[in-house]
């Protein structure tokens, strides 16, 4: 493994236009091709609200006149998304667990003391660059109390010295190695299109067989075999099909997709183009979380250069910026958001491969999954499979919290926590607990530090690899507090559609912090958790109780 170090200066230019020039952080909104369906006036509402400055007075009425939609429908969309509901200039301090460990509450107080309009926001996917702050839609990493004091109470002057352009974090290995790394984040982008050209010579069935041979599983959380999705979309009778990239990276503790978008946009676009050609699609929709202004700018430049060069003929890329809702990382909620509606998950079945975007067959992959495709095409399925230890492939692990060098590390799938943290420079203090896959995976004790961080091994003990957002906690942390913070996140981000989730997240959060359910204490946690798991239609409600149930199981002394 190579040496690990922070980037020495500005983020290098990762667009096709010039690799050696200093990266100039794009200013203003990310240029996006419009996401619209000719017969659906809903589809333009989020973008039009964003362009109007959010849900300001009179905006809903004006859009109602323009679109023919009821004013209540437009208000319903605008009020659902955090970035539209409160559009005025403000500072939003990340309240994620990793940022709190790095002092975000002190930053919040400093911003308020400086006269900045300030509020807390959910995880900004900058856990390795904590504490992070959102200024309008620009994420500012590693903000200090001095930054707040120097702002003079003006939002636009917070970290206005250009430091916000540097969002690339620590990666490992630091040296490029195309033989042992699939994503190879340290390498320069390759805009030759060699993987797309190679895939174009293959029959779709042969490509599907290759992906099956590789053992590639979805890297967004579910671990579903990728080849099954590809075959399902290709086999649909409906000829109009779509490809959707899920870049709504919001799971607390996770930031790997951000690094891929910043460093290797070539892999993302080429993987999407291969998927489109193989499944008979010509339209690709890229859904990025609204706080990804900098990664979105890098990707937009790459799309423009790729399109102008004609690298993927017959394929059109459409970029869409989300408006601030964790739930839109769920694939069907994301489809609702792309269609301009409130991002509420759909009942499944039918699955998106059958009835997806605008009721057409849709292949959805997250950033890491699709970025693996070019390497598999060029190097072979067996090569990719052999990169793993307990399961197929290499894996991007995000690690933050009490470690020396928080960052993104590409390692064989199935390494242990100790091996991951060794790559990150070691522990800070004595290990007490860790989340192996973001907030949704709950907490595990130090005794599990040698367990393989893979899909099966973690699933066997009631946890999950999820997005591989590993948060490390040392013995200074009270696990009741940690569980409370994760439950606060889930309560705030529940879309409210399912009663077990809507009520359950509130009940559990109140119970653990000693709120209105204090008289009942933690008596009914197991029953409420069961109701949430069985009665919620998406993964948020099904997993939201895990931080509390796991903390109670492994750390009962912290609840005494």
Coordinates of C-alpha atoms in Angstrom, one line a residue:
X1 CA 0.0 0.0 0.0
X2 CA 1.3 3.4 -0.9
X3 CA 1.8 6.4 1.4
X4 CA -1.3 8.3 2.5
X5 CA -1.4 12.0 2.5
X6 CA -3.8 14.9 2.1
X7 CA -3.8 16.6 -1.3
X8 CA -1.1 19.3 -1.3
X9 CA -3.1 22.1 -2.9
X10 CA -6.1 22.9 -5.1
X11 CA -8.0 20.0 -6.6
X12 CA -6.5 19.0 -9.9
X13 CA -8.5 19.6 -13.0
X14 CA -10.3 16.3 -13.7
X15 CA -12.2 17.4 -16.7
X16 CA -11.3 16.3 -20.2
X17 CA -10.3 19.8 -21.1
X18 CA -7.0 19.8 -19.2
X19 CA -5.6 17.6 -16.5
X20 CA -2.7 19.7 -15.4
X21 CA -4.3 23.1 -14.9
X22 CA -5.5 24.0 -11.4
X23 CA -9.1 23.2 -10.8
X24 CA -11.3 26.2 -11.0
X25 CA -14.3 25.6 -8.8
X26 CA -17.4 26.4 -10.9
X27 CA -19.4 29.4 -9.7
X28 CA -23.2 29.5 -9.7
X29 CA -25.6 26.7 -10.4
X30 CA -24.5 23.6 -12.1
X31 CA -25.5 23.7 -15.8
X32 CA -28.1 21.0 -16.4
X33 CA -30.0 19.7 -19.3
X34 CA -33.7 20.0 -18.4
X35 CA -35.3 16.9 -17.0
X36 CA -38.8 16.9 -18.4
X37 CA -41.5 14.7 -19.9
X38 CA -43.5 16.4 -22.6
X39 CA -46.9 15.6 -21.1
X40 CA -46.0 16.1 -17.4
X41 CA -46.0 19.6 -16.0
X42 CA -44.8 18.4 -12.7
X43 CA -41.3 17.6 -14.0
X44 CA -40.2 21.2 -14.3
X45 CA -41.4 22.4 -10.9
X46 CA -38.3 21.7 -8.7
X47 CA -36.0 23.4 -11.2
X48 CA -38.4 26.4 -11.6
X49 CA -38.7 26.8 -7.9
X50 CA -34.9 26.7 -7.5
X51 CA -34.5 29.3 -10.3
X52 CA -37.2 31.5 -8.6
X53 CA -35.2 31.4 -5.3
X54 CA -37.3 28.7 -3.6
X55 CA -40.7 28.8 -2.0
X56 CA -40.9 32.6 -1.6
X57 CA -44.2 34.5 -1.3
X58 CA -46.2 34.4 -4.5
X59 CA -43.9 31.9 -6.3
X60 CA -46.3 29.0 -6.0
X61 CA -49.2 31.1 -7.3
X62 CA -47.2 32.3 -10.3
X63 CA -46.1 28.8 -11.2
X64 CA -49.7 27.6 -10.8
X65 CA -50.8 30.1 -13.5
X66 CA -47.9 29.0 -15.8
X67 CA -48.4 25.3 -15.5
X68 CA -52.0 24.8 -14.7
X69 CA -51.1 22.8 -11.6
X70 CA -52.9 23.5 -8.4
X71 CA -51.1 25.9 -6.1
X72 CA -51.2 23.3 -3.3
X73 CA -49.4 20.8 -5.5
X74 CA -46.6 23.2 -6.1
X75 CA -46.4 24.2 -2.4
X76 CA -46.3 20.5 -1.5
X77 CA -43.3 20.0 -3.7
X78 CA -41.5 23.1 -2.5
X79 CA -42.1 22.4 1.2
X80 CA -40.9 18.8 0.9
X81 CA -37.3 19.7 0.0
X82 CA -35.0 21.5 2.5
X83 CA -33.2 23.7 0.0
X84 CA -36.5 25.0 -1.5
X85 CA -38.5 25.3 1.7
X86 CA -36.1 27.9 3.3
X87 CA -34.4 29.5 0.3
X88 CA -33.0 32.6 2.0
X89 CA -29.3 33.0 2.3
X90 CA -28.1 31.1 5.4
X91 CA -25.4 29.0 6.8
X92 CA -26.2 25.3 7.5
X93 CA -23.8 23.5 9.8
X94 CA -23.5 19.7 9.3
X95 CA -25.0 17.9 12.3
X96 CA -23.7 14.4 11.2
X97 CA -22.0 12.3 13.8
X98 CA -18.5 12.6 12.3
X99 CA -18.9 16.4 12.1
X100 CA -20.0 16.5 15.7
X101 CA -17.0 14.6 16.7
X102 CA -14.9 17.2 15.0
X103 CA -16.6 20.1 16.8
X104 CA -19.5 21.2 14.5
X105 CA -21.6 22.3 17.5
X106 CA -18.9 24.8 18.4
X107 CA -18.9 26.0 14.8
X108 CA -22.7 26.4 15.0
X109 CA -22.4 28.5 18.1
X110 CA -19.6 30.6 16.5
X111 CA -21.6 31.3 13.4
X112 CA -24.6 32.4 15.5
X113 CA -22.3 34.6 17.6
X114 CA -21.0 36.2 14.4
X115 CA -24.5 37.2 13.4
X116 CA -24.8 34.6 10.6
X117 CA -28.3 33.2 9.9
X118 CA -27.5 29.7 10.9
X119 CA -29.2 26.3 11.3
X120 CA -28.2 22.7 11.4
X121 CA -28.5 20.3 8.5
X122 CA -28.0 16.6 7.9
X123 CA -24.8 15.0 6.8
X124 CA -23.1 16.8 3.9
X125 CA -20.9 13.9 2.7
X126 CA -17.8 15.6 4.0
X127 CA -17.2 13.4 7.0
X128 CA -13.5 13.2 6.2
X129 CA -13.2 17.0 5.9
X130 CA -15.2 17.8 9.1
X131 CA -16.6 20.0 10.3
X132 CA -18.5 21.0 7.2
X133 CA -20.9 23.9 6.5
X134 CA -23.2 24.5 3.6
X135 CA -23.1 28.2 2.4
X136 CA -26.2 28.5 0.2
X137 CA -25.5 25.4 -1.9
X138 CA -21.7 25.4 -1.6
X139 CA -20.2 22.9 0.9
X140 CA -17.3 24.3 2.9
X141 CA -15.0 21.7 4.4
X142 CA -13.0 22.0 7.6
X143 CA -14.5 25.3 8.8
X144 CA -13.0 26.9 11.8
X145 CA -14.3 29.2 14.5
X146 CA -11.9 31.8 13.1
X147 CA -13.7 31.5 9.7
X148 CA -17.0 32.3 11.3
X149 CA -15.5 35.3 13.2
X150 CA -13.9 36.7 10.0
X151 CA -17.2 36.6 8.1
X152 CA -18.4 39.7 9.7
X153 CA -21.9 38.3 9.8
X154 CA -22.1 38.1 6.0
X155 CA -23.0 34.7 4.5
X156 CA -21.1 35.3 1.3
X157 CA -17.9 36.2 3.2
X158 CA -17.8 32.9 5.1
X159 CA -14.7 31.1 3.8
X160 CA -14.6 33.3 0.7
X161 CA -10.8 33.0 0.3
X162 CA -11.1 30.1 -2.2
X163 CA -10.6 27.3 0.4
X164 CA -14.1 26.0 -0.5
X165 CA -12.7 24.8 -3.8
X166 CA -10.7 22.1 -2.1
X167 CA -13.1 19.3 -1.4
X168 CA -11.0 16.3 -2.4
X169 CA -10.0 14.3 0.7
X170 CA -7.4 11.8 1.6
X171 CA -7.4 8.6 -0.6
X172 CA -5.5 5.4 -0.4
X173 CA -3.6 3.9 -2.0
X174 CA -1.9 7.1 -3.1
X175 CA -0.1 5.5 -6.0
X176 CA -2.1 4.4 -9.1
X177 CA -2.2 0.7 -9.8
X178 CA -4.4 -0.5 -12.6
X179 CA -3.7 -4.2 -11.9
X180 CA -4.9 -4.3 -8.3
X181 CA -7.4 -1.4 -8.1
X182 CA -10.6 -1.2 -10.1
X183 CA -11.5 2.4 -9.5
X184 CA -7.9 3.6 -9.1
X185 CA -8.7 7.0 -7.8
X186 CA -5.1 8.2 -7.9
X187 CA -4.9 7.7 -11.6
X188 CA -5.5 10.4 -14.2
X189 CA -8.8 10.1 -16.0
X190 CA -8.8 8.1 -19.2
X191 CA -11.0 9.7 -21.9
X192 CA -10.0 7.3 -24.7
X193 CA -13.3 5.4 -24.5
X194 CA -11.5 2.1 -24.8
X195 CA -14.0 0.3 -22.5
X196 CA -17.0 1.6 -24.4
X197 CA -15.4 0.6 -27.7
X198 CA -14.7 -2.9 -26.4
X199 CA -18.2 -3.3 -25.0
X200 CA -19.6 -2.2 -28.4
X201 CA -18.1 -5.2 -30.0
X202 CA -19.9 -7.6 -27.6
X203 CA -23.4 -9.0 -27.8
X204 CA -25.5 -7.7 -24.8
X205 CA -25.9 -11.2 -23.5
X206 CA -22.1 -11.7 -23.5
X207 CA -21.7 -8.4 -21.6
X208 CA -24.3 -9.5 -19.1
X209 CA -22.5 -12.8 -18.7
X210 CA -19.2 -10.9 -18.0
X211 CA -20.8 -8.8 -15.3
X212 CA -22.3 -12.0 -13.8
X213 CA -18.9 -13.6 -13.9
X214 CA -17.4 -10.6 -12.1
X215 CA -19.8 -11.0 -9.1
X216 CA -20.4 -7.3 -9.1
X217 CA -23.0 -6.4 -6.4
X218 CA -24.6 -3.0 -6.0
X219 CA -22.3 -0.7 -4.0
X220 CA -25.0 1.6 -2.8
X221 CA -26.2 -0.5 0.1
X222 CA -28.3 -3.4 -1.0
X223 CA -25.6 -5.5 -2.6
X224 CA -27.9 -6.7 -5.3
X225 CA -26.3 -8.6 -8.2
X226 CA -25.8 -6.0 -11.0
X227 CA -26.3 -8.4 -13.9
X228 CA -29.8 -9.3 -12.9
X229 CA -30.9 -5.6 -13.3
X230 CA -29.2 -5.3 -16.7
X231 CA -30.9 -8.4 -18.0
X232 CA -34.3 -7.4 -16.6
X233 CA -34.3 -4.0 -18.3
X234 CA -33.0 -5.5 -21.6
X235 CA -35.8 -8.1 -21.6
X236 CA -38.7 -5.7 -21.2
X237 CA -41.0 -5.5 -24.2
X238 CA -41.2 -1.7 -23.8
X239 CA -38.5 -0.2 -26.1
X240 CA -38.2 3.2 -24.4
X241 CA -35.9 2.7 -21.5
X242 CA -33.8 4.9 -19.2
X243 CA -30.6 4.8 -17.3
X244 CA -30.5 6.6 -13.9
X245 CA -27.4 7.4 -11.9
X246 CA -28.0 7.7 -8.1
X247 CA -25.5 10.2 -6.9
X248 CA -27.7 11.4 -4.0
X249 CA -25.1 10.4 -1.5
X250 CA -26.6 11.2 1.9
X251 CA -26.0 8.3 4.2
X252 CA -24.1 9.7 7.3
X253 CA -20.5 8.6 7.2
X254 CA -20.4 8.1 3.4
X255 CA -18.5 10.3 0.9
X256 CA -16.9 7.8 -1.6
X257 CA -19.2 8.8 -4.5
X258 CA -18.1 12.4 -4.0
X259 CA -14.4 11.3 -4.5
X260 CA -15.3 9.3 -7.7
X261 CA -17.1 12.3 -9.2
X262 CA -14.3 14.7 -8.4
X263 CA -11.4 12.4 -9.4
X264 CA -12.7 9.9 -12.0
X265 CA -15.7 11.3 -13.9
X266 CA -14.5 9.3 -16.9
X267 CA -15.4 6.0 -15.2
X268 CA -18.8 7.2 -14.4
X269 CA -19.7 8.5 -17.8
X270 CA -18.2 5.5 -19.6
X271 CA -19.9 3.0 -17.3
X272 CA -23.3 4.8 -17.9
X273 CA -22.7 4.8 -21.7
X274 CA -21.9 1.0 -21.7
X275 CA -25.1 0.3 -19.7
X276 CA -27.2 2.4 -22.0
X277 CA -25.9 0.7 -25.2
X278 CA -26.3 -2.8 -23.7
X279 CA -29.8 -2.3 -22.5
X280 CA -31.1 -0.4 -25.5
X281 CA -31.4 3.1 -23.9
X282 CA -30.3 6.4 -25.3
X283 CA -31.3 8.6 -22.3
X284 CA -29.2 8.8 -19.1
X285 CA -30.3 10.8 -16.1
X286 CA -27.8 11.8 -13.4
X287 CA -29.3 12.7 -10.1
X288 CA -26.9 14.5 -7.8
X289 CA -27.7 15.7 -4.3
X290 CA -28.2 19.5 -4.3
X291 CA -25.3 20.1 -2.0
X292 CA -22.9 18.6 -4.6
X293 CA -22.3 21.8 -6.4
X294 CA -18.5 21.3 -6.8
X295 CA -18.7 17.6 -7.9
X296 CA -21.6 18.6 -10.1
X297 CA -19.6 21.2 -11.8
X298 CA -16.8 18.8 -12.5
X299 CA -19.3 16.3 -13.9
X300 CA -21.0 18.9 -16.0
X301 CA -17.7 20.0 -17.6
X302 CA -16.9 16.3 -18.3
X303 CA -20.3 15.8 -19.9
X304 CA -20.0 18.9 -22.1
X305 CA -16.5 17.9 -23.3
X306 CA -17.6 14.3 -23.9
X307 CA -20.6 15.3 -25.9
X308 CA -18.7 17.8 -28.0
X309 CA -16.1 15.1 -28.8
X310 CA -18.8 12.7 -29.8
X311 CA -17.4 9.9 -27.6
X312 CA -20.7 8.1 -27.0
X313 CA -22.8 8.6 -30.1
X314 CA -26.5 8.4 -29.8
X315 CA -26.5 8.9 -26.0
X316 CA -27.7 11.9 -24.2
X317 CA -26.8 12.9 -20.6
X318 CA -29.2 14.9 -18.4
X319 CA -28.1 16.3 -15.1
X320 CA -30.5 17.0 -12.3
X321 CA -29.6 18.6 -8.9
X322 CA -31.6 17.4 -6.0
X323 CA -33.2 19.9 -3.6
X324 CA -32.2 18.5 -0.2
X325 CA -33.9 15.3 0.9
X326 CA -32.1 12.2 2.3
X327 CA -35.0 9.9 1.3
X328 CA -34.3 10.6 -2.4
X329 CA -31.4 8.3 -2.2
X330 CA -34.0 5.5 -2.1
X331 CA -34.3 4.6 -5.8
X332 CA -38.1 5.0 -6.2
X333 CA -38.2 8.2 -4.2
X334 CA -35.5 9.5 -6.6
X335 CA -37.6 8.6 -9.6
X336 CA -40.5 10.6 -8.0
X337 CA -38.1 13.5 -7.5
X338 CA -36.9 13.3 -11.1
X339 CA -40.5 13.5 -12.2
X340 CA -40.9 16.7 -10.2
X341 CA -42.9 15.3 -7.3
X342 CA -42.4 14.9 -3.6
X343 CA -39.7 12.3 -3.1
X344 CA -41.7 9.6 -1.5
X345 CA -40.8 5.9 -2.1
X346 CA -43.1 3.8 -4.2
X347 CA -44.5 0.4 -3.3
X348 CA -42.6 -2.4 -4.8
X349 CA -43.3 -4.5 -6.9
X350 CA -43.4 -3.3 -9.6
X351 CA -39.7 -2.7 -9.6
X352 CA -38.0 0.1 -11.6
X353 CA -36.6 -2.4 -14.1
X354 CA -40.2 -2.9 -15.1
X355 CA -41.9 0.4 -14.3
X356 CA -39.5 3.1 -13.5
X357 CA -39.0 6.7 -14.7
X358 CA -42.2 7.9 -16.3
X359 CA -43.4 4.3 -16.1
X360 CA -40.7 3.0 -18.4
X361 CA -38.1 0.3 -17.7
X362 CA -35.2 1.9 -15.8
X363 CA -31.8 0.7 -14.8
X364 CA -30.6 2.5 -11.6
X365 CA -27.1 2.2 -10.2
X366 CA -25.1 4.3 -7.7
X367 CA -21.8 6.0 -8.6
X368 CA -19.4 3.3 -7.4
X369 CA -21.3 0.4 -9.0
X370 CA -21.4 2.0 -12.5
X371 CA -17.8 3.2 -12.2
X372 CA -16.7 -0.5 -11.8
X373 CA -18.0 -1.4 -15.3
X374 CA -15.1 0.0 -17.5
X375 CA -12.5 -2.0 -15.5
X376 CA -14.6 -5.2 -15.7
X377 CA -14.9 -4.8 -19.5
X378 CA -11.2 -4.2 -20.0
X379 CA -9.7 -6.6 -17.5
X380 CA -12.4 -9.3 -17.3
X381 CA -14.8 -10.7 -14.8
X382 CA -12.4 -13.1 -13.1
X383 CA -9.9 -10.2 -12.6
X384 CA -12.5 -8.2 -10.8
X385 CA -13.8 -11.1 -8.7
X386 CA -10.2 -12.0 -7.6
X387 CA -9.7 -8.4 -6.3
X388 CA -11.9 -9.2 -3.3
X389 CA -11.1 -11.3 -0.3
X390 CA -14.4 -12.7 1.0
X391 CA -16.6 -11.4 -1.8
X392 CA -16.0 -10.1 -5.3
X393 CA -14.1 -7.0 -6.2
X394 CA -12.3 -4.2 -4.5
X395 CA -14.3 -1.8 -2.4
X396 CA -14.2 1.9 -1.5
X397 CA -14.4 2.2 2.2
X398 CA -15.1 5.6 3.8
X399 CA -13.7 6.0 7.3
X400 CA -14.1 8.9 9.6
X401 CA -14.4 9.7 13.3
X402 CA -11.6 8.7 15.7
X403 CA -8.9 7.7 13.1
X404 CA -5.7 9.5 12.2
X405 CA -6.4 10.0 8.5
X406 CA -10.1 10.0 7.6
X407 CA -10.6 9.3 3.9
X408 CA -11.6 7.0 1.2
X409 CA -9.6 3.7 0.8
X410 CA -9.9 1.2 -2.0
X411 CA -9.2 -2.2 -0.5
X412 CA -10.2 -5.9 -1.1
X413 CA -13.9 -6.4 -0.2
X414 CA -13.8 -8.2 3.1
X415 CA -11.0 -6.5 5.0
X416 CA -11.5 -6.1 8.7
X417 CA -11.9 -2.8 10.6
X418 CA -8.4 -3.1 12.0
X419 CA -7.0 -3.4 8.5
X420 CA -9.0 -0.5 7.2
X421 CA -8.0 1.7 10.1
X422 CA -4.3 0.7 9.7
X423 CA -4.6 2.0 6.1
X424 CA -6.0 5.2 7.6
X425 CA -3.0 5.7 10.0
X426 CA -4.4 4.0 13.1
X427 CA -7.0 4.7 15.8
X428 CA -7.3 7.9 17.9
X429 CA -7.7 6.6 21.4
X430 CA -9.1 3.2 22.3
X431 CA -11.8 1.7 20.1
X432 CA -15.2 1.4 21.7
X433 CA -17.7 1.1 18.8
X434 CA -18.1 1.6 15.1
X435 CA -20.8 1.8 12.4
X436 CA -19.7 -0.4 9.5
X437 CA -22.1 1.0 6.9
X438 CA -23.5 4.4 7.8
X439 CA -26.2 5.3 10.3
X440 CA -28.5 2.6 8.9
X441 CA -26.1 -0.2 10.0
X442 CA -26.3 0.6 13.7
X443 CA -23.3 0.1 16.0
X444 CA -20.9 -2.8 16.6
X445 CA -18.6 -3.2 19.6
X446 CA -14.8 -3.4 19.5
X447 CA -15.0 -7.2 19.8
X448 CA -16.1 -7.2 16.1
X449 CA -13.1 -5.4 14.8
X450 CA -11.7 -8.5 13.1
X451 CA -14.9 -9.4 11.3
X452 CA -14.9 -9.1 7.5
X453 CA -16.5 -5.9 6.3
X454 CA -18.6 -7.5 3.6
X455 CA -22.3 -8.1 2.8
X456 CA -22.7 -11.6 4.2
X457 CA -20.5 -11.3 7.3
X458 CA -22.2 -8.2 8.6
X459 CA -25.6 -9.3 7.6
X460 CA -25.1 -12.5 9.7
X461 CA -25.0 -10.4 12.9
X462 CA -27.9 -8.1 12.1
X463 CA -25.8 -5.3 10.7
X464 CA -25.0 -4.4 7.1
X465 CA -22.1 -3.2 4.9
X466 CA -24.5 -0.7 3.3
X467 CA -22.6 2.1 1.7
X468 CA -19.4 1.2 3.6
X469 CA -19.4 4.5 5.5
X470 CA -17.4 3.4 8.5
X471 CA -17.6 5.7 11.6
X472 CA -15.1 4.9 14.4
X473 CA -15.9 5.9 18.0
X474 CA -13.4 5.7 20.9
X475 CA -14.0 5.2 24.6
X476 CA -14.8 8.8 25.3
X477 CA -18.2 8.4 23.6
X478 CA -21.4 7.6 25.4
X479 CA -23.4 5.3 23.1
X480 CA -26.7 6.6 24.3
X481 CA -25.7 10.0 22.9
X482 CA -24.5 8.4 19.7
X483 CA -27.8 6.6 19.3
X484 CA -29.8 9.7 20.0
X485 CA -27.9 11.7 17.3
X486 CA -28.6 9.0 14.7
X487 CA -32.2 8.8 15.7
X488 CA -32.6 12.5 15.4
X489 CA -31.3 12.3 11.9
X490 CA -33.8 9.6 10.9
X491 CA -36.7 11.5 12.6
X492 CA -35.9 14.6 10.6
X493 CA -35.4 12.8 7.3
X494 CA -38.4 10.5 7.4
X495 CA -40.7 11.5 4.5
X496 CA -43.7 10.7 6.8
X497 CA -45.5 8.5 4.3
X498 CA -45.5 5.3 6.5
X499 CA -47.0 5.6 9.9
X500 CA -44.6 3.1 11.5
X501 CA -41.7 5.2 10.4
X502 CA -43.2 8.6 11.0
X503 CA -44.4 7.7 14.5
X504 CA -41.6 5.2 15.3
X505 CA -38.7 7.5 14.6
X506 CA -40.3 10.2 16.8
X507 CA -41.0 7.8 19.6
X508 CA -37.6 6.2 19.7
X509 CA -35.8 9.6 19.5
X510 CA -37.9 11.0 22.3
X511 CA -37.5 7.9 24.4
X512 CA -33.7 7.8 24.1
X513 CA -33.3 11.5 24.9
X514 CA -35.9 11.3 27.8
X515 CA -38.6 13.4 26.1
X516 CA -42.3 13.1 26.2
X517 CA -42.2 9.3 26.3
X518 CA -39.9 9.4 29.3
X519 CA -42.5 7.7 31.5
X520 CA -42.3 4.7 29.3
X521 CA -38.5 4.9 29.1
X522 CA -37.0 2.3 26.7
X523 CA -39.6 -0.4 27.6
X524 CA -41.2 -0.7 24.1
X525 CA -38.1 -0.2 21.9
X526 CA -38.1 -3.8 20.6
X527 CA -41.8 -3.7 19.8
X528 CA -41.6 -0.3 18.0
X529 CA -38.5 -1.4 16.1
X530 CA -40.3 -4.6 14.9
X531 CA -43.3 -2.5 13.8
X532 CA -41.0 -0.1 11.9
X533 CA -39.2 -2.9 10.2
X534 CA -42.3 -4.8 9.1
X535 CA -44.5 -1.8 8.3
X536 CA -42.3 0.6 6.4
X537 CA -42.0 0.4 2.7
X538 CA -38.4 1.5 2.3
X539 CA -35.1 1.0 3.9
X540 CA -35.2 4.2 6.0
X541 CA -38.0 3.0 8.2
X542 CA -36.8 -0.6 8.2
X543 CA -33.3 0.3 9.5
X544 CA -33.9 3.5 11.5
X545 CA -34.2 1.7 14.9
X546 CA -30.8 -0.1 14.5
X547 CA -28.7 2.6 16.1
X548 CA -30.7 2.3 19.3
X549 CA -31.4 -1.4 19.3
X550 CA -27.7 -2.2 18.6
X551 CA -26.5 0.3 21.2
X552 CA -28.8 -1.2 23.8
X553 CA -27.6 -4.7 22.9
X554 CA -23.8 -4.1 23.0
X555 CA -23.6 -1.1 25.4
X556 CA -26.3 -1.5 28.1
X557 CA -24.1 0.2 30.7
X558 CA -24.4 3.5 28.8
X559 CA -28.2 3.4 29.4
X560 CA -28.1 2.7 33.1

